XYZ file of C-alpha atoms in Angstrom:
448
model
C 22.331 -23.240 21.341
C 23.537 -26.553 19.964
C 22.337 -30.117 20.149
C 25.076 -30.942 22.668
C 23.624 -28.357 25.055
C 20.214 -30.015 24.830
C 21.646 -33.461 25.441
C 23.357 -32.060 28.532
C 19.914 -31.213 29.865
C 19.445 -27.540 29.001
C 15.798 -26.871 29.859
C 15.110 -23.947 27.486
C 11.447 -24.239 26.420
C 10.746 -24.995 22.769
C 7.532 -24.300 20.863
C 6.178 -25.237 17.435
C 3.278 -23.289 15.980
C 1.428 -24.666 12.945
C -0.786 -22.033 11.367
C -3.721 -22.809 9.095
C -5.184 -20.067 6.948
C -8.956 -20.345 7.185
C -9.693 -23.514 9.185
C -13.126 -23.128 10.853
C -13.410 -24.856 14.213
C -16.834 -26.284 13.457
C -15.352 -28.260 10.555
C -13.143 -30.059 13.085
C -15.943 -30.418 15.631
C -18.350 -31.839 13.047
C -15.825 -34.281 11.565
C -13.694 -35.718 14.395
C -12.806 -38.811 12.350
C -11.258 -36.534 9.711
C -9.194 -34.746 12.373
C -7.825 -37.373 14.798
C -4.678 -35.319 15.494
C -6.456 -32.060 16.277
C -9.103 -33.946 18.256
C -6.344 -35.629 20.305
C -4.671 -32.279 21.022
C -8.017 -30.892 22.209
C -8.507 -33.927 24.461
C -4.984 -33.937 25.915
C -4.586 -30.156 26.087
C -7.390 -27.902 24.957
C -8.977 -26.599 21.787
C -11.916 -24.568 20.659
C -13.258 -21.707 18.564
C -11.757 -18.244 18.857
C -12.650 -14.892 17.327
C -10.621 -13.477 14.463
C -9.545 -9.858 13.908
C -11.488 -6.934 12.438
C -11.519 -7.120 9.495
C -11.128 -10.941 9.209
C -8.953 -10.765 6.087
C -5.768 -12.830 5.914
C -3.390 -9.913 5.299
C -4.718 -8.192 8.420
C -5.027 -11.377 10.477
C -1.503 -12.792 10.187
C 0.252 -9.683 11.526
C -2.238 -9.667 14.430
C -1.757 -13.371 15.190
C 2.038 -13.173 15.067
C 2.373 -9.947 17.065
C -0.469 -9.961 19.595
C -1.534 -6.393 18.763
C -4.422 -4.917 16.780
C -4.171 -3.403 13.272
C -3.817 0.057 14.798
C -0.367 -1.125 15.909
C 0.503 -3.441 13.014
C -0.511 -0.814 10.434
C -2.023 -3.472 8.139
C -5.787 -3.549 7.526
C -6.169 -5.726 4.417
C -4.747 -6.810 1.065
C -4.987 -3.186 -0.078
C -4.257 -0.231 2.169
C -4.402 3.518 1.596
C -1.428 5.841 1.744
C -1.679 8.490 4.465
C -2.919 11.767 2.986
C -3.487 10.238 -0.442
C -5.922 8.202 -2.516
C -3.047 5.972 -3.639
C -3.165 2.397 -2.399
C -0.556 -0.314 -1.920
C -0.328 -4.022 -1.122
C 1.150 -4.395 2.409
C 4.268 -6.554 2.657
C 6.465 -7.593 5.568
C 8.217 -4.239 5.917
C 4.819 -2.543 6.251
C 4.120 -4.459 9.473
C 5.018 -1.997 12.221
C 4.626 -4.354 15.190
C 7.191 -6.732 16.696
C 6.555 -10.339 15.635
C 6.757 -13.219 18.082
C 9.913 -14.571 16.418
C 11.575 -11.156 16.778
C 10.880 -11.208 20.499
C 12.286 -14.747 20.639
C 15.479 -13.850 18.768
C 15.910 -10.705 20.884
C 15.862 -13.047 23.881
C 18.698 -15.097 22.362
C 16.562 -17.893 20.914
C 16.658 -19.389 17.408
C 13.610 -19.340 15.117
C 12.625 -21.039 11.877
C 9.712 -19.305 10.127
C 8.082 -20.832 7.054
C 5.341 -19.504 4.805
C 3.783 -16.895 7.084
C 1.841 -14.386 4.937
C 2.906 -10.730 4.963
C 6.586 -11.443 5.670
C 8.248 -10.626 2.344
C 11.150 -10.005 2.008
C 12.500 -12.712 4.328
C 14.222 -11.487 7.467
C 17.907 -12.213 7.954
C 17.516 -11.988 11.733
C 16.039 -15.499 12.008
C 17.997 -18.636 11.229
C 15.644 -19.654 8.418
C 12.666 -18.032 6.689
C 10.566 -18.487 3.589
C 7.954 -15.788 3.135
C 4.326 -16.658 2.412
C 1.926 -15.731 -0.371
C 2.147 -12.327 -2.039
C 5.877 -13.017 -2.376
C 7.002 -12.874 -6.029
C 8.582 -16.352 -6.118
C 10.364 -18.921 -3.970
C 13.785 -17.823 -5.185
C 13.314 -14.342 -3.685
C 11.277 -15.479 -0.679
C 13.753 -17.856 0.981
C 16.749 -17.312 3.277
C 19.444 -18.654 3.667
C 20.915 -20.073 0.458
C 20.527 -23.710 1.531
C 16.791 -23.238 2.067
C 16.411 -21.376 -1.224
C 18.177 -24.156 -3.124
C 16.135 -26.916 -1.478
C 12.783 -25.224 -2.120
C 13.513 -24.232 -5.720
C 14.614 -27.787 -6.524
C 11.584 -29.386 -4.859
C 7.860 -29.163 -5.652
C 7.376 -26.403 -3.079
C 4.842 -23.689 -4.001
C 4.063 -20.463 -2.183
C 0.376 -20.744 -3.092
C -2.183 -22.515 -5.243
C -3.149 -21.060 -8.614
C -6.557 -19.552 -7.799
C -7.475 -19.404 -11.496
C -7.860 -23.189 -11.446
C -10.644 -22.736 -8.903
C -12.607 -20.621 -11.380
C -13.084 -23.560 -13.722
C -16.271 -25.632 -13.675
C -14.104 -28.755 -13.595
C -12.056 -28.309 -10.448
C -10.073 -31.536 -10.730
C -6.818 -29.731 -11.567
C -7.429 -27.273 -8.719
C -7.905 -30.091 -6.196
C -4.828 -31.908 -7.464
C -2.610 -28.827 -7.250
C -3.949 -27.991 -3.791
C -3.011 -31.462 -2.565
C 0.432 -31.296 -4.194
C 1.043 -27.909 -2.571
C -0.069 -29.231 0.806
C 2.138 -32.323 0.596
C 5.223 -30.416 -0.539
C 4.821 -27.889 2.254
C 4.398 -30.624 4.849
C 7.542 -32.309 3.554
C 9.493 -29.069 3.913
C 8.109 -28.427 7.394
C 9.020 -31.938 8.559
C 12.512 -31.600 7.077
C 13.300 -28.462 9.065
C 11.454 -29.533 12.192
C 13.886 -32.452 12.313
C 16.927 -30.686 10.810
C 17.105 -27.361 12.654
C 18.048 -26.797 16.273
C 15.330 -24.187 16.761
C 13.617 -22.877 19.865
C 10.588 -21.575 17.942
C 9.250 -23.135 14.763
C 6.442 -21.365 12.860
C 4.977 -22.940 9.738
C 1.764 -21.970 7.926
C -0.470 -24.044 5.662
C -2.263 -21.469 3.486
C -3.905 -23.860 0.994
C -7.004 -24.515 3.182
C -8.129 -20.934 2.542
C -8.038 -21.593 -1.220
C -9.900 -24.892 -0.875
C -12.598 -23.261 1.231
C -13.112 -20.289 -1.056
C -13.884 -22.467 -4.075
C -15.248 -25.694 -2.567
C -17.037 -24.705 0.640
C -20.339 -24.772 -1.201
C -19.673 -28.395 -2.138
C -18.951 -29.216 1.497
C -22.036 -27.428 2.848
C -24.433 -28.470 0.080
C -23.240 -32.013 -0.551
C -21.777 -31.101 -3.944
C -19.545 -33.250 -6.161
C -16.307 -32.151 -4.463
C -17.435 -32.659 -0.862
C -15.413 -35.854 -0.468
C -12.377 -34.075 -1.936
C -12.670 -31.374 0.731
C -12.735 -33.941 3.532
C -9.908 -35.943 1.943
C -7.798 -32.783 1.749
C -8.397 -32.046 5.421
C -7.710 -35.641 6.403
C -4.334 -35.291 4.678
C -3.695 -31.985 6.479
C -4.458 -33.561 9.852
C -2.220 -36.507 8.995
C 0.631 -34.130 8.164
C 0.163 -32.307 11.466
C 0.172 -35.685 13.187
C 3.475 -36.580 11.517
C 4.995 -33.277 12.631
C 3.683 -33.833 16.145
C 5.305 -37.275 16.200
C 8.590 -35.853 14.902
C 8.756 -33.192 17.617
C 11.043 -33.907 20.573
C 9.252 -34.512 23.834
C 10.276 -31.117 25.204
C 8.425 -29.187 22.474
C 4.961 -27.742 22.983
C 2.736 -27.723 19.883
C 0.138 -25.035 19.117
C -2.115 -25.177 16.029
C -4.234 -22.185 15.093
C -6.189 -20.595 12.261
C -6.857 -16.976 11.329
C -10.608 -16.922 10.678
C -13.627 -19.108 10.138
C -15.509 -19.937 6.945
C -19.134 -20.069 5.885
C -21.283 -20.469 2.777
C -21.116 -17.467 0.445
C -24.441 -16.440 -1.063
C -23.755 -12.977 -2.480
C -20.724 -10.968 -3.488
C -21.584 -7.443 -2.356
C -20.074 -4.415 -4.116
C -19.925 -1.740 -1.458
C -18.886 1.170 -3.673
C -21.738 0.406 -6.065
C -24.089 0.636 -3.080
C -22.474 3.893 -1.927
C -22.889 5.363 -5.410
C -26.559 4.367 -5.616
C -27.226 5.789 -2.159
C -25.652 9.138 -3.033
C -22.460 8.822 -0.984
C -19.997 8.285 -3.833
C -19.502 9.727 -7.316
C -16.723 9.556 -9.879
C -14.886 11.811 -12.304
C -15.958 10.782 -15.812
C -16.748 7.170 -16.694
C -13.653 5.554 -15.191
C -14.474 3.716 -11.957
C -11.261 1.724 -11.805
C -9.737 2.833 -8.523
C -9.968 5.061 -5.483
C -8.232 7.882 -7.349
C -11.224 8.153 -9.725
C -13.686 9.447 -7.127
C -14.718 13.074 -7.604
C -14.852 16.113 -5.339
C -18.441 15.477 -4.227
C -17.844 11.992 -2.806
C -18.585 11.749 0.891
C -17.511 8.118 1.422
C -15.762 5.167 -0.207
C -14.980 1.569 0.659
C -12.050 -0.841 0.568
C -12.308 -4.620 0.902
C -13.545 -6.190 3.136
C -16.281 -3.932 4.441
C -14.008 -1.018 5.347
C -15.792 2.324 4.979
C -13.997 5.675 4.923
C -15.445 9.168 5.041
C -13.871 11.608 2.591
C -12.748 13.979 5.312
C -11.614 17.537 4.710
C -7.941 17.898 5.581
C -7.404 14.122 5.853
C -8.125 13.091 2.266
C -6.653 15.255 -0.540
C -10.108 16.222 -1.866
C -12.075 15.723 1.323
C -15.536 17.271 1.537
C -16.778 16.198 4.983
C -15.829 19.000 7.431
C -14.069 17.771 10.547
C -16.736 19.529 12.607
C -19.396 17.308 10.970
C -17.415 14.069 11.150
C -19.379 12.434 13.966
C -22.764 13.376 12.541
C -21.922 12.192 9.014
C -20.395 8.968 10.310
C -23.520 8.284 12.344
C -25.641 8.919 9.246
C -23.603 6.380 7.278
C -23.673 3.935 10.157
C -27.460 4.128 10.341
C -27.819 3.449 6.615
C -25.377 0.529 6.796
C -27.323 -1.006 9.663
C -30.533 -0.693 7.634
C -28.976 -2.132 4.452
C -30.880 -5.197 3.203
C -29.944 -7.956 0.810
C -32.042 -9.313 -2.072
C -34.232 -11.376 0.249
C -34.748 -8.631 2.795
C -32.069 -9.973 5.147
C -29.778 -7.421 6.820
C -26.291 -7.260 5.306
C -24.550 -6.038 8.467
C -24.336 -8.187 11.572
C -22.762 -5.184 13.255
C -21.069 -1.945 12.286
C -17.893 -1.220 14.242
C -16.427 2.245 14.803
C -12.686 2.689 14.273
C -11.911 3.642 17.875
C -13.567 0.450 19.126
C -11.106 -1.935 17.451
C -8.138 0.110 16.207
C -5.767 1.671 18.729
C -2.114 2.501 18.307
C 0.579 4.541 16.627
C -0.383 3.408 13.115
C -4.120 4.029 12.985
C -3.978 6.997 10.597
C -5.277 4.835 7.720
C -7.813 2.955 9.825
C -11.336 2.826 8.345
C -13.965 4.981 10.007
C -16.456 2.095 10.076
C -16.122 -1.639 9.473
C -19.107 -3.793 8.585
C -18.992 -7.317 9.984
C -21.513 -8.984 7.652
C -24.101 -11.629 8.260
C -23.212 -15.041 6.890
C -23.556 -15.192 3.143
C -22.680 -11.570 2.324
C -19.067 -11.238 1.170
C -18.176 -7.544 1.064
C -16.089 -6.342 -1.892
C -14.957 -2.864 -2.947
C -16.107 -2.922 -6.575
C -14.755 0.312 -8.044
C -15.380 -0.820 -11.625
C -18.881 -0.164 -12.991
C -21.224 -2.887 -11.758
C -24.635 -3.814 -13.014
C -25.840 -4.652 -9.520
C -24.887 -4.382 -5.865
C -25.372 -8.122 -5.248
C -23.937 -10.921 -7.389
C -24.613 -14.630 -6.884
C -22.788 -16.002 -9.940
C -19.147 -15.799 -8.865
C -16.847 -18.827 -8.701
C -16.302 -18.613 -4.959
C -18.698 -20.383 -2.626
C -16.972 -19.802 0.714
C -16.262 -16.602 2.667
C -14.371 -15.609 5.802
C -16.091 -15.181 9.145
C -15.034 -13.232 12.231
C -16.261 -16.009 14.477
C -15.089 -19.633 14.504
C -11.364 -19.488 13.923
C -9.706 -22.464 15.634
C -6.987 -22.910 18.253
C -5.500 -26.106 19.698
C -2.834 -26.104 22.421
C -0.945 -29.255 23.400
C -0.532 -28.297 27.046
C -2.486 -29.610 30.060
C -2.941 -26.139 31.560
C -4.308 -24.521 28.395
C -7.770 -22.933 28.484
C -9.115 -21.958 25.060
C -12.117 -19.996 26.222
C -13.381 -16.497 25.366
C -10.226 -16.111 23.279
C -9.348 -14.340 20.064
C -6.481 -13.961 17.608
C -4.698 -11.484 19.864
C -4.132 -14.216 22.457
C -1.989 -16.480 20.258
C 1.297 -14.538 20.409
C 1.169 -14.040 24.210
C 0.523 -17.777 24.586
C 3.554 -18.655 22.445
C 5.741 -16.218 24.385
C 4.497 -17.651 27.692
C 5.396 -21.160 26.516
C 8.846 -19.897 25.481
C 9.342 -18.077 28.814
C 10.036 -14.881 26.858
C 9.181 -11.821 28.912
C 7.331 -8.768 27.596
C 5.866 -5.644 29.124
C 2.392 -5.746 30.609
C 1.108 -3.201 28.085
C 3.145 -4.424 25.088
C 0.432 -6.748 23.780
C -3.338 -6.501 23.419
C -3.955 -10.203 24.081
C -3.271 -12.495 27.040
C -1.734 -15.942 27.434
C -4.137 -18.882 27.497
C -1.760 -20.921 29.668
């Protein structure tokens, strides 16, 4: 569809979605002066907190947000997933996502889509008019399609992600500066293609907030030396969204959403160290480097974040838990997880979720048997390497993901952001685009 068709009055709906990796709604609610654009969208349309996905890890969340189905359908559960029938693991990429993305449904309906910087989309699809894949891509040169986009991004200051190693330094000045440069360059690219392309659906993701929050959330919460830098960064983000909103034609509906919330991290928690100390996990020899090092007596193991697997006979190569005892052993592990206490006697688990409660679909063979949604402050790691303790309070990160308090803002007078979660974003975008889908195709529902 060309510009001439639009000028003739073609009334095809158009939608822009701006994604933010890790923006907690309460940050916006507590600092309305920092977020005039998002506050205005909430006032003129609607906005509020929404629940994330289980587990609330970015690699699992983005496929859920962009497809409207749970990880049992997307086939992606985290940054590291397990091969079926093996102890080998892999990092999920775009081709590992088994569900249909919202832009695929749009293009199947004859619409044009521009998709920029969405995580878990590498390699870039040739079925959309323009795509640059998000973080975990090897570099911009390989992540961008078509050639014009690749040339523009490689010649500009565009980055796929911030160098997290800068956040490990005591002096975080260089980290803050690079985060701002990355934000500004991405906003410039988004604005360029918002104005340049004749798209029906635009999807662009700012992933730098997640990096800022991981390393500087403690400063924000505790009034540390970089608190003003955090608020200045978010003021710039809101200003960029405001500029994009201004640049959008009047017939475009804008939706802004995040994947998960954030809170103050108090303890890194090494789940496999805990399993070993509690008699659930043992290793062959002294090498604790990976899942393949567990021995024949191990009854359970864990992958980040808070995913617990039984070592089931016939499912895992060296499984020892008989299928006939699966329910009883899982209940035993569940009970111990629910009783697990941190250094100050506080419970680690807010709740322990069974696989069948949250994972349903054709790709649930590698779903965890239990997922621990932790209380605030306990960030659940795998920790296969030998650890001196289960709990560690000396890491460089001071912020952690939360299941609650992701954010969603919809610039539409009929929007109702209430009792919603990540699964509802894709159906809402499709409703705004007037793209039809089957009643049972998606797990979420439109908020319009």
